[in-house]
């Protein structure tokens, strides 16, 4: 479990996050949703330590993330996997080298053990046989899947996904969502997904927080979304007139 | 006496890092902004000099950088060196023509000019353009495409992994390139004045062998090491802290070249004052 404890973050005089306190549960798909500029990426970066909060702290189970020394931080980070919005695959390396990079850097595994692990991860994301390809030879969806394979290669306890569906068609986005959700359940890890894709919210959102103007405006699960009276949530999820009509009809039919 | 022990090195690094961070003032006044950059630069170097997570990974990266910097720069170093020597020889031949100075002095002048000044300084100024802009773009591109963030989340000390191998590679390879440049310059001078009849082959050889002072050779390597450290670290700094956007990447690349060149010329002056 990850717990954000009264987090404030400002850039200069501009407050971006104000008093964020929430829990991200183990074995669940924890979603951070909100409009562009709501502070989702800043919160995600604070959770993984790429940014420092102005006030407040983050707990990984019973570990205060910001009180760790360099060595402890490195040990904890080896339990963290992250999928970036642009996948962040190293261009000069093949798929195999990309996935193998964390193992090359931090483990003493033999070449065969590493290859077996790479092949397992590639199989897990349905990309078996893509070992020798370069990121430039892959589609956006395939790059995301390689990103997921790299994120899970060291069996992380915590998985972070920043906009995993951005730039993907709805069908491929669904495949990525299901993949992340399956991995979360199988390995019982704490997964935090930052998204503004309402399909993801309705498909895999088990523990959702909605950020609005740097504050938590709503929290719940996908089952609570349709029935919630929260205007900010409804404006966000059912943004188009078509979706608003759909919601009204769904509520009329009970 | 100060002993170089692991403890002392660590203490020195800690002091440098604290000093660097203390200079990182978030202010907008120009002189203090300069201090901010100096502080952040020292802090970055402090982080870069750290124990590698995995020696073999750093070794591989260092070899790759040596190849890129060394082999990749050979054609340009060859080209500029041969012309430096040729132009210097022709100019001095023209100046000495009709004077009482022995004509074989051309070889002596070309040799010392190449060793003391032309090869270390001009080669490093050109390498600041070629290697420096390349390093700034490479690291800056990694920053913008979130590669550096990805490595940091994995637990990699990115300052060390991305900068230390480049520094080591440059400190090994660039002095070699400079020494090669000096040799090629002397040969360039030969090609310019011997086949054209300004002086004979034995005269040029006599000049090259005359009045040799080994201190000049040491001076060349001091300059080469200093300049290669400047051009690599300044360029890495510009790339490592690049902001988002292609304009910023272009600016970082330009700044890498401009600041490296200015600092190389400044260092050249101070080395000349201190060591000659």
Short mmCIF file of C-alpha atoms in Angstrom, two decimals:
data_model
loop_
_atom_site.label_atom_id
_atom_site.label_comp_id
_atom_site.label_asym_id
_atom_site.label_seq_id
_atom_site.Cartn_x
_atom_site.Cartn_y
_atom_site.Cartn_z
CA UNK A 1 0.00 0.00 0.00
CA UNK A 2 1.10 3.56 -0.70
CA UNK A 3 -0.20 6.46 1.37
CA UNK A 4 0.05 10.14 0.45
CA UNK A 5 -0.01 12.17 3.65
CA UNK A 6 -1.11 15.85 3.43
CA UNK A 7 0.89 16.61 0.32
CA UNK A 8 1.30 20.20 -0.83
CA UNK A 9 3.30 21.17 -3.89
CA UNK A 10 3.95 24.62 -5.31
CA UNK A 11 6.07 25.82 -8.20
CA UNK A 12 7.20 29.28 -7.14
CA UNK A 13 4.05 31.01 -5.92
CA UNK A 14 1.73 28.75 -7.87
CA UNK A 15 0.15 25.98 -5.80
CA UNK A 16 -0.29 22.80 -7.86
CA UNK A 17 -1.35 20.29 -5.22
CA UNK A 18 -3.09 21.15 -1.97
CA UNK A 19 -3.58 18.82 0.96
CA UNK A 20 -3.62 15.52 -0.92
CA UNK A 21 -4.19 12.62 1.45
CA UNK A 22 -5.12 9.28 0.02
CA UNK A 23 -4.30 5.58 -0.02
CA UNK A 24 -3.38 3.44 -3.00
CA UNK A 25 -4.35 -0.13 -2.21
CA UNK A 26 -2.41 -3.32 -2.83
CA UNK A 27 -3.81 -5.64 -5.51
CA UNK A 28 -6.09 -2.89 -6.83
CA UNK A 29 -6.06 -0.63 -9.87
CA UNK A 30 -5.70 2.77 -8.24
CA UNK A 31 -6.57 5.53 -10.68
CA UNK A 32 -5.70 9.22 -10.51
CA UNK A 33 -8.01 11.01 -12.91
CA UNK A 34 -8.61 14.61 -13.80
CA UNK A 35 -8.48 17.13 -16.60
CA UNK A 36 -5.22 18.27 -18.14
CA UNK A 37 -3.42 20.56 -15.71
CA UNK A 38 -5.24 19.15 -12.66
CA UNK A 39 -1.96 18.00 -11.10
CA UNK A 40 -2.06 14.27 -11.93
CA UNK A 41 1.46 14.02 -13.34
CA UNK A 42 2.87 16.15 -10.52
CA UNK A 43 1.26 13.83 -7.96
CA UNK A 44 2.62 10.75 -9.75
CA UNK A 45 6.10 12.28 -9.89
CA UNK A 46 5.88 13.07 -6.18
CA UNK A 47 4.88 9.50 -5.42
CA UNK A 48 7.94 8.10 -7.22
CA UNK A 49 10.33 10.76 -5.95
CA UNK A 50 11.01 12.59 -9.21
CA UNK A 51 9.74 15.72 -7.44
CA UNK A 52 9.88 16.72 -3.79
CA UNK A 53 6.71 17.91 -2.04
CA UNK A 54 6.62 21.38 -0.52
CA UNK A 55 4.95 19.80 2.50
CA UNK A 56 3.78 16.32 3.46
CA UNK A 57 5.16 12.88 2.79
CA UNK A 58 4.55 9.55 1.08
CA UNK A 59 4.52 6.18 2.84
CA UNK A 60 5.37 2.93 1.07
CA UNK A 61 3.79 0.45 3.49
CA UNK A 62 5.53 1.57 6.70
CA UNK A 63 8.47 3.37 5.03
CA UNK A 64 8.59 7.16 4.91
CA UNK A 65 9.79 7.68 1.32
CA UNK A 66 11.34 11.10 1.84
CA UNK A 67 13.32 10.15 4.94
CA UNK A 68 15.30 7.43 3.15
CA UNK A 69 19.03 7.75 2.57
CA UNK A 70 20.49 7.11 -0.90
CA UNK A 71 21.10 3.41 -0.35
CA UNK A 72 17.66 2.75 1.14
CA UNK A 73 16.09 4.77 -1.66
CA UNK A 74 17.88 2.67 -4.27
CA UNK A 75 16.71 -0.53 -2.59
CA UNK A 76 13.12 0.72 -2.56
CA UNK A 77 13.31 1.89 -6.16
CA UNK A 78 14.24 -1.62 -7.23
CA UNK A 79 10.73 -2.56 -6.08
CA UNK A 80 9.15 0.12 -8.25
CA UNK A 81 8.27 -0.23 -11.93
CA UNK A 82 7.03 2.61 -14.05
CA UNK A 83 5.43 2.89 -17.46
CA UNK A 84 5.93 6.35 -18.93
CA UNK A 85 3.54 8.26 -21.13
CA UNK A 86 5.96 8.09 -24.07
CA UNK A 87 7.21 4.63 -22.98
CA UNK A 88 10.74 6.09 -22.45
CA UNK A 89 12.44 3.17 -24.19
CA UNK A 90 16.13 3.71 -24.89
CA UNK A 91 16.35 4.30 -28.65
CA UNK A 92 19.83 2.89 -29.10
CA UNK A 93 18.95 -0.44 -27.46
CA UNK A 94 16.93 -3.36 -28.77
CA UNK A 95 13.74 -4.50 -27.04
CA UNK A 96 15.73 -7.22 -25.27
CA UNK A 97 18.40 -4.78 -24.08
CA UNK A 98 15.74 -2.35 -22.89
CA UNK A 99 13.97 -4.97 -20.80
CA UNK A 100 17.23 -6.44 -19.58
CA UNK A 101 18.65 -3.05 -18.52
CA UNK A 102 17.44 -3.13 -14.87
CA UNK A 103 18.74 -6.70 -14.51
CA UNK A 104 22.09 -5.75 -16.09
CA UNK A 105 22.40 -2.83 -13.73
CA UNK A 106 21.29 -4.35 -10.43
CA UNK A 107 21.45 -8.13 -10.48
CA UNK A 108 24.10 -10.79 -10.85
CA UNK A 109 21.93 -13.04 -12.99
CA UNK A 110 23.60 -15.08 -15.73
CA UNK A 111 23.00 -14.23 -19.39
CA UNK A 112 20.69 -17.24 -19.73
CA UNK A 113 18.66 -16.33 -16.65
CA UNK A 114 18.27 -12.80 -17.97
CA UNK A 115 17.23 -14.00 -21.41
CA UNK A 116 14.68 -16.36 -19.88
CA UNK A 117 13.25 -13.53 -17.82
CA UNK A 118 13.12 -11.19 -20.83
CA UNK A 119 11.35 -13.87 -22.87
CA UNK A 120 8.87 -14.48 -20.04
CA UNK A 121 8.09 -10.75 -19.78
CA UNK A 122 7.72 -10.41 -23.54
CA UNK A 123 5.41 -13.43 -23.60
CA UNK A 124 3.43 -11.88 -20.76
CA UNK A 125 2.78 -8.74 -22.82
CA UNK A 126 2.11 -10.79 -26.00
CA UNK A 127 5.23 -9.67 -27.80
CA UNK A 128 7.20 -12.93 -27.93
CA UNK A 129 9.90 -12.87 -30.57
CA UNK A 130 10.33 -9.09 -30.63
CA UNK A 131 13.69 -9.31 -28.82
CA UNK A 132 15.88 -7.95 -31.59
CA UNK A 133 13.65 -5.09 -32.71
CA UNK A 134 14.44 -1.46 -31.98
CA UNK A 135 11.83 0.87 -30.43
CA UNK A 136 11.60 2.80 -33.72
CA UNK A 137 10.38 -0.38 -35.43
CA UNK A 138 7.44 -0.78 -33.03
CA UNK A 139 3.95 0.76 -33.03
CA UNK A 140 2.82 2.97 -30.12
CA UNK A 141 0.88 0.10 -28.54
CA UNK A 142 3.82 -2.27 -28.85
CA UNK A 143 6.14 0.31 -27.30
CA UNK A 144 3.76 0.59 -24.33
CA UNK A 145 3.82 -3.17 -23.95
CA UNK A 146 7.62 -3.23 -24.01
CA UNK A 147 7.48 -0.43 -21.40
CA UNK A 148 5.27 -2.64 -19.24
CA UNK A 149 7.62 -5.60 -19.74
CA UNK A 150 10.56 -3.47 -18.59
CA UNK A 151 8.56 -2.17 -15.63
CA UNK A 152 7.74 -5.68 -14.36
CA UNK A 153 11.06 -7.37 -15.11
CA UNK A 154 12.34 -7.10 -11.53
CA UNK A 155 9.01 -8.26 -10.03
CA UNK A 156 8.08 -4.88 -8.56
CA UNK A 157 5.81 -4.43 -5.56
CA UNK A 158 4.62 -1.07 -6.89
CA UNK A 159 3.70 -0.24 -10.47
CA UNK A 160 3.10 3.29 -11.75
CA UNK A 161 1.60 4.05 -15.15
CA UNK A 162 1.55 7.58 -16.50
CA UNK A 163 -1.19 7.98 -19.14
CA UNK A 164 -0.82 4.40 -20.42
CA UNK A 165 -3.47 4.94 -23.11
CA UNK A 166 -2.42 8.27 -24.51
CA UNK A 167 -2.01 8.18 -28.28
CA UNK A 168 -3.59 4.73 -28.62
CA UNK A 169 -6.79 3.71 -30.39
CA UNK A 170 -9.64 2.56 -28.08
CA UNK A 171 -9.13 -1.13 -28.86
CA UNK A 172 -5.38 -1.09 -28.16
CA UNK A 173 -6.00 1.07 -25.09
CA UNK A 174 -8.34 -1.62 -23.78
CA UNK A 175 -5.67 -4.28 -24.32
CA UNK A 176 -3.16 -2.21 -22.34
CA UNK A 177 -5.69 -1.62 -19.54
CA UNK A 178 -6.47 -5.32 -19.29
CA UNK A 179 -2.79 -6.18 -19.29
CA UNK A 180 -2.03 -3.78 -16.44
CA UNK A 181 -5.06 -5.01 -14.52
CA UNK A 182 -4.13 -8.69 -14.99
CA UNK A 183 -0.55 -8.08 -13.85
CA UNK A 184 -1.84 -6.21 -10.79
CA UNK A 185 -4.05 -9.14 -9.79
CA UNK A 186 -1.57 -11.90 -10.60
CA UNK A 187 1.33 -10.37 -8.70
CA UNK A 188 -0.80 -8.63 -6.04
CA UNK A 189 1.02 -5.35 -6.55
CA UNK A 190 0.04 -1.77 -5.80
CA UNK A 191 -0.71 -0.19 -9.16
CA UNK A 192 -1.22 3.55 -9.57
CA UNK A 193 -2.50 4.68 -12.96
CA UNK A 194 -2.65 8.27 -14.02
CA UNK A 195 -5.23 8.73 -16.78
CA UNK A 196 -7.85 10.96 -18.32
CA UNK A 197 -9.29 8.16 -20.43
CA UNK A 198 -12.86 7.50 -19.30
CA UNK A 199 -12.85 4.01 -20.82
CA UNK A 200 -10.07 3.08 -18.40
CA UNK A 201 -12.04 4.55 -15.53
CA UNK A 202 -15.11 2.49 -16.36
CA UNK A 203 -13.20 -0.71 -17.13
CA UNK A 204 -10.55 -1.06 -14.45
CA UNK A 205 -11.11 1.74 -11.89
CA UNK A 206 -11.30 0.08 -8.49
CA UNK A 207 -10.00 2.89 -6.33
CA UNK A 208 -10.31 6.25 -8.06
CA UNK A 209 -9.43 9.78 -7.01
CA UNK A 210 -10.45 12.77 -9.10
CA UNK A 211 -8.11 15.74 -8.97
CA UNK A 212 -9.51 19.18 -9.67
CA UNK A 213 -7.49 22.37 -9.28
CA UNK A 214 -4.90 20.51 -7.23
CA UNK A 215 -7.37 19.05 -4.71
CA UNK A 216 -9.16 15.73 -4.45
CA UNK A 217 -12.67 16.49 -5.69
CA UNK A 218 -14.09 12.97 -5.54
CA UNK A 219 -13.12 9.43 -4.64
CA UNK A 220 -14.79 6.08 -5.24
CA UNK A 221 -14.84 3.14 -7.64
CA UNK A 222 -16.11 2.62 -11.20
CA UNK A 223 -19.43 1.41 -9.78
CA UNK A 224 -19.95 4.74 -8.01
CA UNK A 225 -19.23 6.87 -11.06
CA UNK A 226 -22.64 6.77 -12.81
CA UNK A 227 -24.64 7.34 -9.65
CA UNK A 228 -22.50 10.09 -8.20
CA UNK A 229 -23.97 13.59 -8.03
CA UNK A 230 -20.55 15.19 -8.03
CA UNK A 231 -20.71 17.78 -10.81
CA UNK A 232 -16.97 17.92 -11.36
CA UNK A 233 -16.89 14.15 -11.83
CA UNK A 234 -19.87 14.15 -14.18
CA UNK A 235 -18.39 17.01 -16.21
CA UNK A 236 -15.17 15.06 -16.53
CA UNK A 237 -16.47 11.56 -17.25
CA UNK A 238 -19.51 12.46 -19.33
CA UNK A 239 -17.97 15.43 -21.08
CA UNK A 240 -19.78 15.20 -24.43
CA UNK A 241 -23.57 15.75 -24.89
CA UNK A 242 -23.78 12.22 -26.32
CA UNK A 243 -22.33 10.67 -23.16
CA UNK A 244 -24.55 12.89 -20.99
CA UNK A 245 -27.62 11.57 -22.83
CA UNK A 246 -26.35 8.01 -22.39
CA UNK A 247 -25.97 8.53 -18.65
CA UNK A 248 -29.44 10.03 -18.36
CA UNK A 249 -30.94 7.06 -20.19
CA UNK A 250 -28.97 4.62 -18.06
CA UNK A 251 -30.25 6.28 -14.89
CA UNK A 252 -33.84 6.29 -16.21
CA UNK A 253 -33.61 2.56 -16.82
CA UNK A 254 -32.20 2.10 -13.34
CA UNK B 1 50.70 15.40 4.88
CA UNK B 2 47.35 14.96 3.16
CA UNK B 3 46.82 11.30 2.36
CA UNK B 4 44.56 10.30 -0.53
CA UNK B 5 42.35 7.84 1.30
CA UNK B 6 38.81 6.73 0.58
CA UNK B 7 37.70 8.74 3.62
CA UNK B 8 39.40 11.92 2.46
CA UNK B 9 38.04 11.62 -1.07
CA UNK B 10 34.53 11.12 0.28
CA UNK B 11 34.90 14.08 2.62
CA UNK B 12 36.13 16.25 -0.24
CA UNK B 13 33.20 15.20 -2.41
CA UNK B 14 30.77 15.89 0.41
CA UNK B 15 32.23 19.36 0.92
CA UNK B 16 32.08 20.08 -2.83
CA UNK B 17 28.48 18.91 -3.02
CA UNK B 18 27.42 20.97 0.01
CA UNK B 19 29.27 23.99 -1.38
CA UNK B 20 27.63 23.45 -4.76
CA UNK B 21 24.15 23.11 -3.31
CA UNK B 22 24.62 26.14 -1.10
CA UNK B 23 25.25 28.17 -4.25
CA UNK B 24 22.02 27.01 -5.87
CA UNK B 25 20.14 30.20 -5.14
CA UNK B 26 16.77 30.48 -6.78
CA UNK B 27 17.09 34.10 -7.70
CA UNK B 28 16.74 36.03 -10.91
CA UNK B 29 19.56 38.57 -10.59
CA UNK B 30 22.21 37.84 -13.21
CA UNK B 31 25.30 37.54 -10.94
CA UNK B 32 23.44 35.26 -8.57
CA UNK B 33 22.12 33.23 -11.48
CA UNK B 34 25.74 32.62 -12.46
CA UNK B 35 26.38 31.43 -8.90
CA UNK B 36 23.33 29.18 -9.17
CA UNK B 37 24.74 27.53 -12.31
CA UNK B 38 28.19 27.18 -10.73
CA UNK B 39 26.61 25.57 -7.68
CA UNK B 40 24.50 23.19 -9.74
CA UNK B 41 27.50 22.31 -11.92
CA UNK B 42 29.61 21.44 -8.87
CA UNK B 43 26.72 19.53 -7.36
CA UNK B 44 26.30 17.54 -10.60
CA UNK B 45 30.00 16.68 -10.65
CA UNK B 46 29.76 15.61 -6.99
CA UNK B 47 26.94 13.22 -7.90
CA UNK B 48 28.78 12.00 -11.00
CA UNK B 49 31.79 10.87 -9.00
CA UNK B 50 30.13 7.98 -7.22
CA UNK B 51 30.62 4.27 -6.91
CA UNK B 52 29.13 2.53 -9.98
CA UNK B 53 26.09 0.32 -9.45
CA UNK B 54 27.66 -2.25 -11.80
CA UNK B 55 31.24 -1.83 -12.99
CA UNK B 56 30.73 -3.72 -16.24
CA UNK B 57 27.90 -1.38 -17.33
CA UNK B 58 30.07 1.68 -16.74
CA UNK B 59 33.02 0.02 -18.46
CA UNK B 60 30.93 -0.77 -21.56
CA UNK B 61 29.57 2.76 -21.67
CA UNK B 62 33.08 4.20 -21.31
CA UNK B 63 34.37 2.07 -24.20
CA UNK B 64 31.41 3.14 -26.35
CA UNK B 65 32.11 6.78 -25.57
CA UNK B 66 35.83 6.34 -26.28
CA UNK B 67 34.93 4.97 -29.68
CA UNK B 68 32.45 7.77 -30.41
CA UNK B 69 34.74 10.56 -29.23
CA UNK B 70 38.02 9.08 -30.45
CA UNK B 71 37.34 7.26 -33.71
CA UNK B 72 34.44 9.57 -34.53
CA UNK B 73 36.66 12.64 -34.27
CA UNK B 74 39.67 11.31 -36.18
CA UNK B 75 38.75 12.71 -39.62
CA UNK B 76 38.12 16.26 -38.38
CA UNK B 77 41.24 16.22 -36.18
CA UNK B 78 43.31 14.97 -39.12
CA UNK B 79 41.92 17.64 -41.42
CA UNK B 80 42.39 20.64 -39.13
CA UNK B 81 45.81 19.48 -37.95
CA UNK B 82 47.31 19.06 -41.38
CA UNK B 83 46.15 22.55 -42.36
CA UNK B 84 47.28 24.12 -39.08
CA UNK B 85 50.79 22.78 -39.69
CA UNK B 86 50.78 23.66 -43.38
CA UNK B 87 49.55 27.22 -42.88
CA UNK B 88 51.93 27.83 -39.96
CA UNK B 89 54.91 26.55 -41.96
CA UNK B 90 54.07 28.67 -45.02
CA UNK B 91 53.46 31.81 -42.94
CA UNK B 92 56.74 31.45 -41.07
CA UNK B 93 58.61 30.61 -44.26
CA UNK B 94 57.29 33.83 -45.77
CA UNK B 95 58.17 35.85 -42.64
CA UNK B 96 61.70 34.41 -42.35
CA UNK B 97 62.48 34.73 -46.03
CA UNK B 98 65.33 37.19 -46.51
CA UNK B 99 66.10 37.54 -42.79
CA UNK B 100 69.17 36.39 -40.88
CA UNK B 101 67.18 33.74 -39.02
CA UNK B 102 68.23 30.27 -40.24
CA UNK B 103 65.57 28.78 -42.52
CA UNK B 104 65.54 25.43 -40.61
CA UNK B 105 63.89 27.34 -37.76
CA UNK B 106 60.62 26.76 -39.63
CA UNK B 107 60.57 23.15 -38.41
CA UNK B 108 61.34 24.25 -34.85
CA UNK B 109 58.64 26.94 -34.87
CA UNK B 110 55.99 24.65 -36.40
CA UNK B 111 56.79 21.95 -33.81
CA UNK B 112 56.52 24.22 -30.79
CA UNK B 113 53.54 26.10 -32.18
CA UNK B 114 51.72 22.78 -32.71
CA UNK B 115 52.70 21.27 -29.36
CA UNK B 116 52.23 24.30 -27.12
CA UNK B 117 49.22 26.03 -28.61
CA UNK B 118 47.66 24.95 -31.86
CA UNK B 119 47.04 21.27 -31.26
CA UNK B 120 45.64 21.39 -27.70
CA UNK B 121 43.68 24.61 -28.09
CA UNK B 122 42.38 24.49 -31.64
CA UNK B 123 41.67 20.75 -31.50
CA UNK B 124 39.71 21.16 -28.27
CA UNK B 125 37.84 24.19 -29.60
CA UNK B 126 36.80 22.16 -32.62
CA UNK B 127 35.97 19.14 -30.45
CA UNK B 128 33.83 21.39 -28.25
CA UNK B 129 31.79 22.01 -31.38
CA UNK B 130 31.64 18.41 -32.51
CA UNK B 131 31.72 16.35 -29.30
CA UNK B 132 30.27 19.01 -26.97
CA UNK B 133 27.14 19.69 -28.98
CA UNK B 134 26.70 15.97 -29.49
CA UNK B 135 26.91 15.25 -25.75
CA UNK B 136 24.50 18.07 -24.88
CA UNK B 137 22.00 16.88 -27.49
CA UNK B 138 22.30 13.23 -26.47
CA UNK B 139 21.79 13.83 -22.75
CA UNK B 140 19.25 16.61 -23.38
CA UNK B 141 17.25 14.31 -25.65
CA UNK B 142 17.28 11.64 -22.95
CA UNK B 143 16.03 14.17 -20.42
CA UNK B 144 13.22 15.33 -22.69
CA UNK B 145 12.14 11.81 -23.64
CA UNK B 146 12.00 10.83 -19.95
CA UNK B 147 14.84 8.32 -20.32
CA UNK B 148 16.65 9.93 -17.39
CA UNK B 149 13.48 9.81 -15.25
CA UNK B 150 13.06 6.14 -16.18
CA UNK B 151 16.62 5.38 -15.06
CA UNK B 152 16.20 7.32 -11.82
CA UNK B 153 13.06 5.40 -10.94
CA UNK B 154 14.98 2.16 -11.52
CA UNK B 155 17.47 3.42 -8.92
CA UNK B 156 20.29 4.36 -11.30
CA UNK B 157 22.50 7.30 -10.31
CA UNK B 158 21.94 9.05 -13.64
CA UNK B 159 24.56 11.75 -13.10
CA UNK B 160 27.15 9.02 -12.58
CA UNK B 161 25.97 6.66 -15.33
CA UNK B 162 25.51 9.32 -17.99
CA UNK B 163 28.35 11.70 -17.17
CA UNK B 164 31.23 9.77 -15.54
CA UNK B 165 31.87 7.43 -18.51
CA UNK B 166 31.87 10.39 -20.90
CA UNK B 167 34.31 12.28 -18.66
CA UNK B 168 36.64 9.30 -18.33
CA UNK B 169 36.47 8.56 -22.05
CA UNK B 170 37.21 12.19 -22.95
CA UNK B 171 40.07 12.45 -20.45
CA UNK B 172 41.69 9.37 -21.98
CA UNK B 173 40.94 9.88 -25.65
CA UNK B 174 41.18 13.63 -26.22
CA UNK B 175 44.82 13.93 -25.01
CA UNK B 176 45.61 11.10 -27.45
CA UNK B 177 43.87 13.03 -30.22
CA UNK B 178 45.81 16.15 -29.27
CA UNK B 179 49.13 14.28 -29.39
CA UNK B 180 48.15 12.85 -32.76
CA UNK B 181 47.14 16.31 -33.92
CA UNK B 182 50.57 17.69 -32.97
CA UNK B 183 52.27 14.94 -34.98
CA UNK B 184 50.01 15.50 -38.01
CA UNK B 185 50.54 19.28 -37.80
CA UNK B 186 54.30 18.84 -37.95
CA UNK B 187 53.84 16.55 -40.92
CA UNK B 188 51.45 19.09 -42.48
CA UNK B 189 54.17 21.72 -42.14
CA UNK B 190 56.59 19.36 -43.88
CA UNK B 191 54.19 18.84 -46.79
CA UNK B 192 53.72 22.58 -47.18
CA UNK B 193 57.35 23.66 -47.27
CA UNK B 194 59.55 20.72 -48.35
CA UNK B 195 57.92 19.59 -51.62
CA UNK B 196 57.41 23.24 -52.59
CA UNK B 197 61.13 23.95 -52.22
CA UNK B 198 61.16 26.41 -49.31
CA UNK B 199 63.64 24.15 -47.52
CA UNK B 200 65.08 20.68 -47.87
CA UNK B 201 64.05 17.52 -46.10
CA UNK B 202 67.15 17.43 -43.78
CA UNK B 203 66.68 21.12 -42.94
CA UNK B 204 63.08 20.61 -41.84
CA UNK B 205 64.10 17.51 -39.84
CA UNK B 206 66.89 19.48 -38.19
CA UNK B 207 64.46 22.22 -37.22
CA UNK B 208 61.95 19.74 -35.76
CA UNK B 209 64.75 18.16 -33.68
CA UNK B 210 66.27 21.43 -32.45
CA UNK B 211 65.84 23.06 -29.01
CA UNK B 212 63.39 20.42 -27.79
CA UNK B 213 62.09 21.18 -24.31
CA UNK B 214 60.16 18.28 -22.71
CA UNK B 215 58.27 20.79 -20.58
CA UNK B 216 56.34 21.83 -23.70
CA UNK B 217 55.14 18.29 -24.10
CA UNK B 218 53.92 18.26 -20.50
CA UNK B 219 52.23 21.59 -21.13
CA UNK B 220 50.39 20.11 -24.10
CA UNK B 221 49.01 17.27 -22.00
CA UNK B 222 48.06 19.58 -19.12
CA UNK B 223 46.12 21.69 -21.60
CA UNK B 224 44.57 18.66 -23.31
CA UNK B 225 43.36 17.15 -20.03
CA UNK B 226 42.05 20.48 -18.72
CA UNK B 227 40.26 21.36 -21.96
CA UNK B 228 38.75 17.92 -22.38
CA UNK B 229 37.40 18.06 -18.81
CA UNK B 230 35.90 21.50 -19.51
CA UNK B 231 34.29 20.63 -22.83
CA UNK B 232 32.82 17.35 -21.57
CA UNK B 233 31.55 18.50 -18.19
CA UNK B 234 30.11 21.79 -19.47
CA UNK B 235 28.36 20.05 -22.36
CA UNK B 236 26.98 17.31 -20.09
CA UNK B 237 25.74 20.00 -17.67
CA UNK B 238 23.90 21.82 -20.47
CA UNK B 239 22.24 18.59 -21.61
CA UNK B 240 21.48 17.21 -18.15
CA UNK B 241 19.47 20.24 -17.04
CA UNK B 242 17.77 21.02 -20.34
CA UNK B 243 14.14 22.15 -20.14
CA UNK B 244 11.41 20.74 -22.35
CA UNK B 245 11.03 21.68 -26.00
CA UNK B 246 13.15 21.55 -29.13
CA UNK B 247 14.13 25.22 -28.81
CA UNK B 248 15.59 24.53 -25.36
CA UNK B 249 17.50 21.53 -26.73
CA UNK B 250 18.95 23.73 -29.47
CA UNK B 251 19.87 26.36 -26.89
CA UNK B 252 21.55 23.76 -24.69
CA UNK B 253 23.57 22.53 -27.63
CA UNK B 254 24.63 26.07 -28.57
CA UNK B 255 25.42 26.97 -24.95
CA UNK B 256 27.53 23.82 -24.64
CA UNK B 257 29.73 24.97 -27.50
CA UNK B 258 29.85 28.66 -26.57
CA UNK B 259 30.55 28.17 -22.84
CA UNK B 260 33.06 25.39 -23.51
CA UNK B 261 34.95 27.59 -25.97
CA UNK B 262 35.00 30.60 -23.67
CA UNK B 263 36.14 28.51 -20.69
CA UNK B 264 38.79 26.74 -22.79
CA UNK B 265 40.24 30.09 -23.87
CA UNK B 266 40.19 31.36 -20.28
CA UNK B 267 41.87 28.18 -19.04
CA UNK B 268 44.41 28.46 -21.86
CA UNK B 269 45.35 31.91 -20.63
CA UNK B 270 45.69 30.85 -17.00
CA UNK B 271 47.72 27.76 -17.89
CA UNK B 272 50.02 29.96 -19.98
CA UNK B 273 50.43 32.35 -17.04
CA UNK B 274 51.02 29.60 -14.49
CA UNK B 275 53.11 27.09 -16.43
CA UNK B 276 55.29 29.09 -18.79
#
